[in-house]
Amino acid sequence: MRKRIIAALMTLCMALSLLPGQVLAAGAAQTGGAETAKGAGRVYVNEPDAQVALLQRTTQNPVTDEAALAAAIGQSGTVTLGADIRISSTLVIPKDTYAVLDLNGYVLQMTGSGSVFRVEREGDLTVKDTSTDNRAHTFTVGSDGVWALDDGGEKTVTGGVITGGNAEYGGGVYIERDGRFALEGGSIVGCQAVYTYAGGSGSGGGVRVSVDGSFEMYQDAGIYGCVASGYGEGDGSGGGVEIDGGGSGESGTFVMHGGTIASCVAGRMGGGVGNDGVFIMEDGAIRSCSAIGYGGEEAMGGSIRFSGDMTISGGTISAPGSTGKQHIFGRGAFTISGNAQIDASMTLEGDLYADGGTVSGVVTSKGAITGSEGAAGTTTFTKAVENEGTIRGGVFEGEVTNKEDGTIKDGTFKKKVENEGTIEGGTFEGTVRSRTRYGAQKAAVIRGGTFNGPVESYSGIENGVFAGTCL
C-alpha cells in the first residue's frame, strides 16, 4: 500500500509540472486538493486528459440520493455515500471514466431490475469502504440461496454493502470488454444473474468479467450469498464471479489478492467462481459455495468450475459438508503453489502443475499431475487420489489408485498404491498391489521405481529397486 501511495504521489507531481498555470489555478480553486486517477492500485500515467479531469473535478461528497449518485459516479473522481441509497436503474461508468465509490459503511440497494453497476468499455470503477463505524446489516437467506436485505435476518455483514442487483449478466457488477473493476473494500451481497426464459443461463451473480475485462479483489472485500441460475431449473455459472473467455487467446481476468467469496450458488456449475478466462488467487478464501444440478444433486464445481487457466498461490478453498467429488471441476491448466490450501474435492481433466501448497480433498485426475519447469516446491495430497492420466510428481499421503490408463513416472507415495496401469518410477513407502483389472484392455505392469514397502504383484514386473518383500 505504501508503495502504491508513493507511486501515485510521484505521478501526480509529474502531471502538475506539465499543466499550464491557469489549469492548476482552476483545479486548486475547485477542489482544494488533488486526486490521482486510481483504480485497483493503478496510476494512469499515459492519460493526461483523465488526470486533468480529476484535478479539476469538484468532489461531490457525501451523496445521499439516487439522482446525485448517478450524476457523480458517471464522472472521474471519488464519490462517498452519506446515507443508505436505493436505486431503480443501473449506475453506468462510461468510457475513459475513472470512478471511485466509497461506500462509507452504507448500503447501496438496487430496487429495480438490472445490474447495480455496468462498467462500459475502457471505463474503470473502484469500490472501497473507509468507514470505521462497523455498521452491521442483516440478511435472510431465501430458498434460492439469495441473501436478501432484511432487518433481523440470520446473516450479518459489517461495513458497506452493494445488494439487490439482478440481471442476465453480472447482477452486482457487469464489466464490459476492456472495462476494469477493483473491489478494495465493502461487500457485494445477495445479487443474482438469472435468465427469465427457458434454456437461458445466468452468468456472474456477483460480478461478470467480459473478454479483455479485469476484476481485482482485495483483503477487505467480500462477495456473499449471490446466485447464478437459469429459467426454472436452467443452467447458471459463476454464482460469485464469472470470467468470460473468447477465442484467439481473448480472456477476462480475475485476480483475487484477498477477501472472501462465500455461500454463493450456481444453477449447474461454478458456485463460487466460473472461469473460462484467467483466474489468479493469491490470497483470501472461497468457502461454502455450491452448484446445484437437476433434482437438487451436487453438480460441477461447487467452489470453482474452470476451462480457462487457473493459478492458486495462496488462500484457502473449502467446502464443509460436501460429499461430492467435483467441488473443483476443470478442463484447463491449473497451477497450485506457495501456501495454498484446498480442502475440497477435485475432478481434473486438464493438467495440474503441483508446485506447492496442500490438497486435502479427494482428487480424480484425468490429465497430468506434474511440476512447472524450475519450480522449487511440490504439492502434498493428504487424501485419496485416483489417477487416469500421468503422475510425474507430488507427495501423496493418502491412498492412490492408478487406473488402467494411468501411469506413475515419479512422486513420493506414503500409503497403499493400487496399480491397474503402469508404474515407471517414484518412491513407494507403503504397500503396492499391482494387478490387471478383469476385462481390461491392457495388463498392469511395474517397469521401475523404488519400493521400500511390500509389493504384491499379480501381473508383470520388469524392473525396479525392491527393499521390501515382493510377492
Short mmCIF file of N, CA and C in Angstrom, two decimals, residues 314-370:
data_model
loop_
_atom_site.label_atom_id
_atom_site.label_comp_id
_atom_site.label_asym_id
_atom_site.label_seq_id
_atom_site.Cartn_x
_atom_site.Cartn_y
_atom_site.Cartn_z
N GLY A 314 -1.98 -18.96 -2.94
CA GLY A 314 -2.26 -18.69 -1.54
C GLY A 314 -3.74 -18.71 -1.28
N GLY A 315 -4.10 -18.59 0.00
CA GLY A 315 -5.51 -18.60 0.37
C GLY A 315 -6.03 -20.00 0.58
N THR A 316 -7.32 -20.09 0.86
CA THR A 316 -7.96 -21.38 1.15
C THR A 316 -9.25 -21.53 0.34
N ILE A 317 -9.51 -22.77 -0.05
CA ILE A 317 -10.77 -23.14 -0.70
C ILE A 317 -11.35 -24.30 0.09
N SER A 318 -12.56 -24.14 0.59
CA SER A 318 -13.14 -25.18 1.44
C SER A 318 -14.61 -25.38 1.12
N ALA A 319 -15.06 -26.61 1.38
CA ALA A 319 -16.46 -26.96 1.11
C ALA A 319 -16.96 -27.84 2.26
N PRO A 320 -17.14 -27.25 3.44
CA PRO A 320 -17.58 -28.06 4.58
C PRO A 320 -18.93 -28.71 4.32
N GLY A 321 -19.01 -29.99 4.63
CA GLY A 321 -20.27 -30.71 4.47
C GLY A 321 -20.48 -31.33 3.11
N SER A 322 -19.63 -31.01 2.13
CA SER A 322 -19.80 -31.56 0.79
C SER A 322 -19.34 -33.01 0.74
N THR A 323 -20.09 -33.85 0.05
CA THR A 323 -19.71 -35.26 -0.13
C THR A 323 -19.41 -35.59 -1.59
N GLY A 324 -19.53 -34.60 -2.47
CA GLY A 324 -19.29 -34.84 -3.89
C GLY A 324 -17.81 -34.91 -4.22
N LYS A 325 -17.48 -35.33 -5.44
CA LYS A 325 -16.10 -35.50 -5.86
C LYS A 325 -15.62 -34.42 -6.83
N GLN A 326 -16.41 -33.41 -7.06
CA GLN A 326 -16.01 -32.42 -8.07
C GLN A 326 -16.31 -31.00 -7.63
N HIS A 327 -15.93 -30.68 -6.38
CA HIS A 327 -16.16 -29.32 -5.91
C HIS A 327 -15.30 -28.32 -6.65
N ILE A 328 -14.14 -28.78 -7.10
CA ILE A 328 -13.37 -28.03 -8.09
C ILE A 328 -13.34 -28.91 -9.32
N PHE A 329 -13.91 -28.40 -10.41
CA PHE A 329 -14.02 -29.19 -11.64
C PHE A 329 -13.41 -28.38 -12.77
N GLY A 330 -12.45 -29.00 -13.49
CA GLY A 330 -11.83 -28.21 -14.54
C GLY A 330 -11.25 -28.99 -15.69
N ARG A 331 -11.16 -28.29 -16.83
CA ARG A 331 -10.57 -28.85 -18.04
C ARG A 331 -9.37 -28.04 -18.50
N GLY A 332 -9.09 -26.93 -17.85
CA GLY A 332 -7.97 -26.09 -18.22
C GLY A 332 -6.72 -26.43 -17.43
N ALA A 333 -5.68 -25.60 -17.61
CA ALA A 333 -4.43 -25.77 -16.87
C ALA A 333 -4.57 -25.14 -15.49
N PHE A 334 -4.09 -25.86 -14.47
CA PHE A 334 -4.24 -25.44 -13.08
C PHE A 334 -2.88 -25.54 -12.39
N THR A 335 -2.43 -24.42 -11.82
CA THR A 335 -1.17 -24.41 -11.08
C THR A 335 -1.46 -24.08 -9.62
N ILE A 336 -0.95 -24.91 -8.71
CA ILE A 336 -1.06 -24.65 -7.28
C ILE A 336 0.35 -24.54 -6.72
N SER A 337 0.59 -23.53 -5.87
CA SER A 337 1.93 -23.31 -5.34
C SER A 337 1.83 -22.55 -4.02
N GLY A 338 2.99 -22.19 -3.47
CA GLY A 338 3.05 -21.39 -2.26
C GLY A 338 2.42 -22.08 -1.08
N ASN A 339 1.60 -21.32 -0.34
CA ASN A 339 0.93 -21.88 0.84
C ASN A 339 -0.56 -22.09 0.61
N ALA A 340 -0.95 -22.27 -0.64
CA ALA A 340 -2.36 -22.51 -0.95
C ALA A 340 -2.87 -23.76 -0.24
N GLN A 341 -4.11 -23.68 0.23
CA GLN A 341 -4.73 -24.80 0.94
C GLN A 341 -6.09 -25.08 0.31
N ILE A 342 -6.25 -26.31 -0.23
CA ILE A 342 -7.51 -26.70 -0.84
C ILE A 342 -8.12 -27.83 -0.02
N ASP A 343 -9.22 -27.53 0.63
CA ASP A 343 -9.93 -28.52 1.45
C ASP A 343 -11.24 -28.89 0.77
N ALA A 344 -11.14 -29.25 -0.49
CA ALA A 344 -12.32 -29.60 -1.27
C ALA A 344 -11.91 -30.64 -2.31
N SER A 345 -12.89 -31.46 -2.73
CA SER A 345 -12.62 -32.48 -3.74
C SER A 345 -12.38 -31.85 -5.10
N MET A 346 -11.62 -32.56 -5.95
CA MET A 346 -11.32 -32.04 -7.28
C MET A 346 -11.45 -33.14 -8.32
N THR A 347 -12.07 -32.81 -9.45
CA THR A 347 -12.05 -33.66 -10.63
C THR A 347 -11.42 -32.84 -11.75
N LEU A 348 -10.26 -33.29 -12.23
CA LEU A 348 -9.48 -32.51 -13.17
C LEU A 348 -9.28 -33.28 -14.46
N GLU A 349 -9.66 -32.66 -15.57
CA GLU A 349 -9.47 -33.26 -16.88
C GLU A 349 -8.30 -32.64 -17.64
N GLY A 350 -7.76 -31.56 -17.10
CA GLY A 350 -6.56 -30.94 -17.66
C GLY A 350 -5.36 -31.23 -16.78
N ASP A 351 -4.26 -30.52 -17.03
CA ASP A 351 -3.02 -30.75 -16.30
C ASP A 351 -2.98 -29.92 -15.01
N LEU A 352 -2.49 -30.56 -13.94
CA LEU A 352 -2.27 -29.90 -12.66
C LEU A 352 -0.78 -29.75 -12.45
N TYR A 353 -0.33 -28.49 -12.34
CA TYR A 353 1.07 -28.21 -12.05
C TYR A 353 1.21 -28.06 -10.53
N ALA A 354 1.72 -29.13 -9.91
CA ALA A 354 1.73 -29.25 -8.45
C ALA A 354 3.04 -28.70 -7.90
N ASP A 355 3.13 -27.36 -7.75
CA ASP A 355 4.37 -26.69 -7.38
C ASP A 355 4.44 -26.32 -5.91
N GLY A 356 3.44 -26.67 -5.13
CA GLY A 356 3.43 -26.34 -3.71
C GLY A 356 2.03 -26.38 -3.17
N GLY A 357 1.87 -25.97 -1.90
CA GLY A 357 0.56 -25.97 -1.29
C GLY A 357 0.12 -27.37 -0.89
N THR A 358 -1.11 -27.44 -0.36
CA THR A 358 -1.66 -28.70 0.15
C THR A 358 -3.07 -28.90 -0.38
N VAL A 359 -3.34 -30.12 -0.84
CA VAL A 359 -4.68 -30.51 -1.26
C VAL A 359 -5.20 -31.54 -0.28
N SER A 360 -6.27 -31.20 0.43
CA SER A 360 -6.83 -32.09 1.45
C SER A 360 -8.22 -32.56 1.08
N GLY A 361 -8.44 -32.72 -0.19
CA GLY A 361 -9.69 -33.28 -0.69
C GLY A 361 -9.40 -34.44 -1.61
N VAL A 362 -10.40 -35.27 -1.86
CA VAL A 362 -10.26 -36.39 -2.77
C VAL A 362 -10.04 -35.86 -4.19
N VAL A 363 -9.10 -36.47 -4.93
CA VAL A 363 -8.75 -35.98 -6.27
C VAL A 363 -8.95 -37.08 -7.30
N THR A 364 -9.63 -36.74 -8.40
CA THR A 364 -9.68 -37.59 -9.59
C THR A 364 -8.99 -36.84 -10.70
N SER A 365 -7.89 -37.42 -11.23
CA SER A 365 -7.11 -36.74 -12.26
C SER A 365 -7.12 -37.53 -13.55
N LYS A 366 -7.53 -36.86 -14.63
CA LYS A 366 -7.54 -37.48 -15.95
C LYS A 366 -6.48 -36.88 -16.86
N GLY A 367 -5.80 -35.86 -16.37
CA GLY A 367 -4.69 -35.26 -17.10
C GLY A 367 -3.39 -35.65 -16.44
N ALA A 368 -2.47 -34.69 -16.35
CA ALA A 368 -1.17 -34.95 -15.71
C ALA A 368 -1.10 -34.23 -14.38
N ILE A 369 -0.48 -34.87 -13.39
CA ILE A 369 -0.06 -34.20 -12.17
C ILE A 369 1.45 -34.08 -12.27
N THR A 370 1.94 -32.87 -12.46
CA THR A 370 3.34 -32.66 -12.79
C THR A 370 3.83 -31.42 -12.08
#
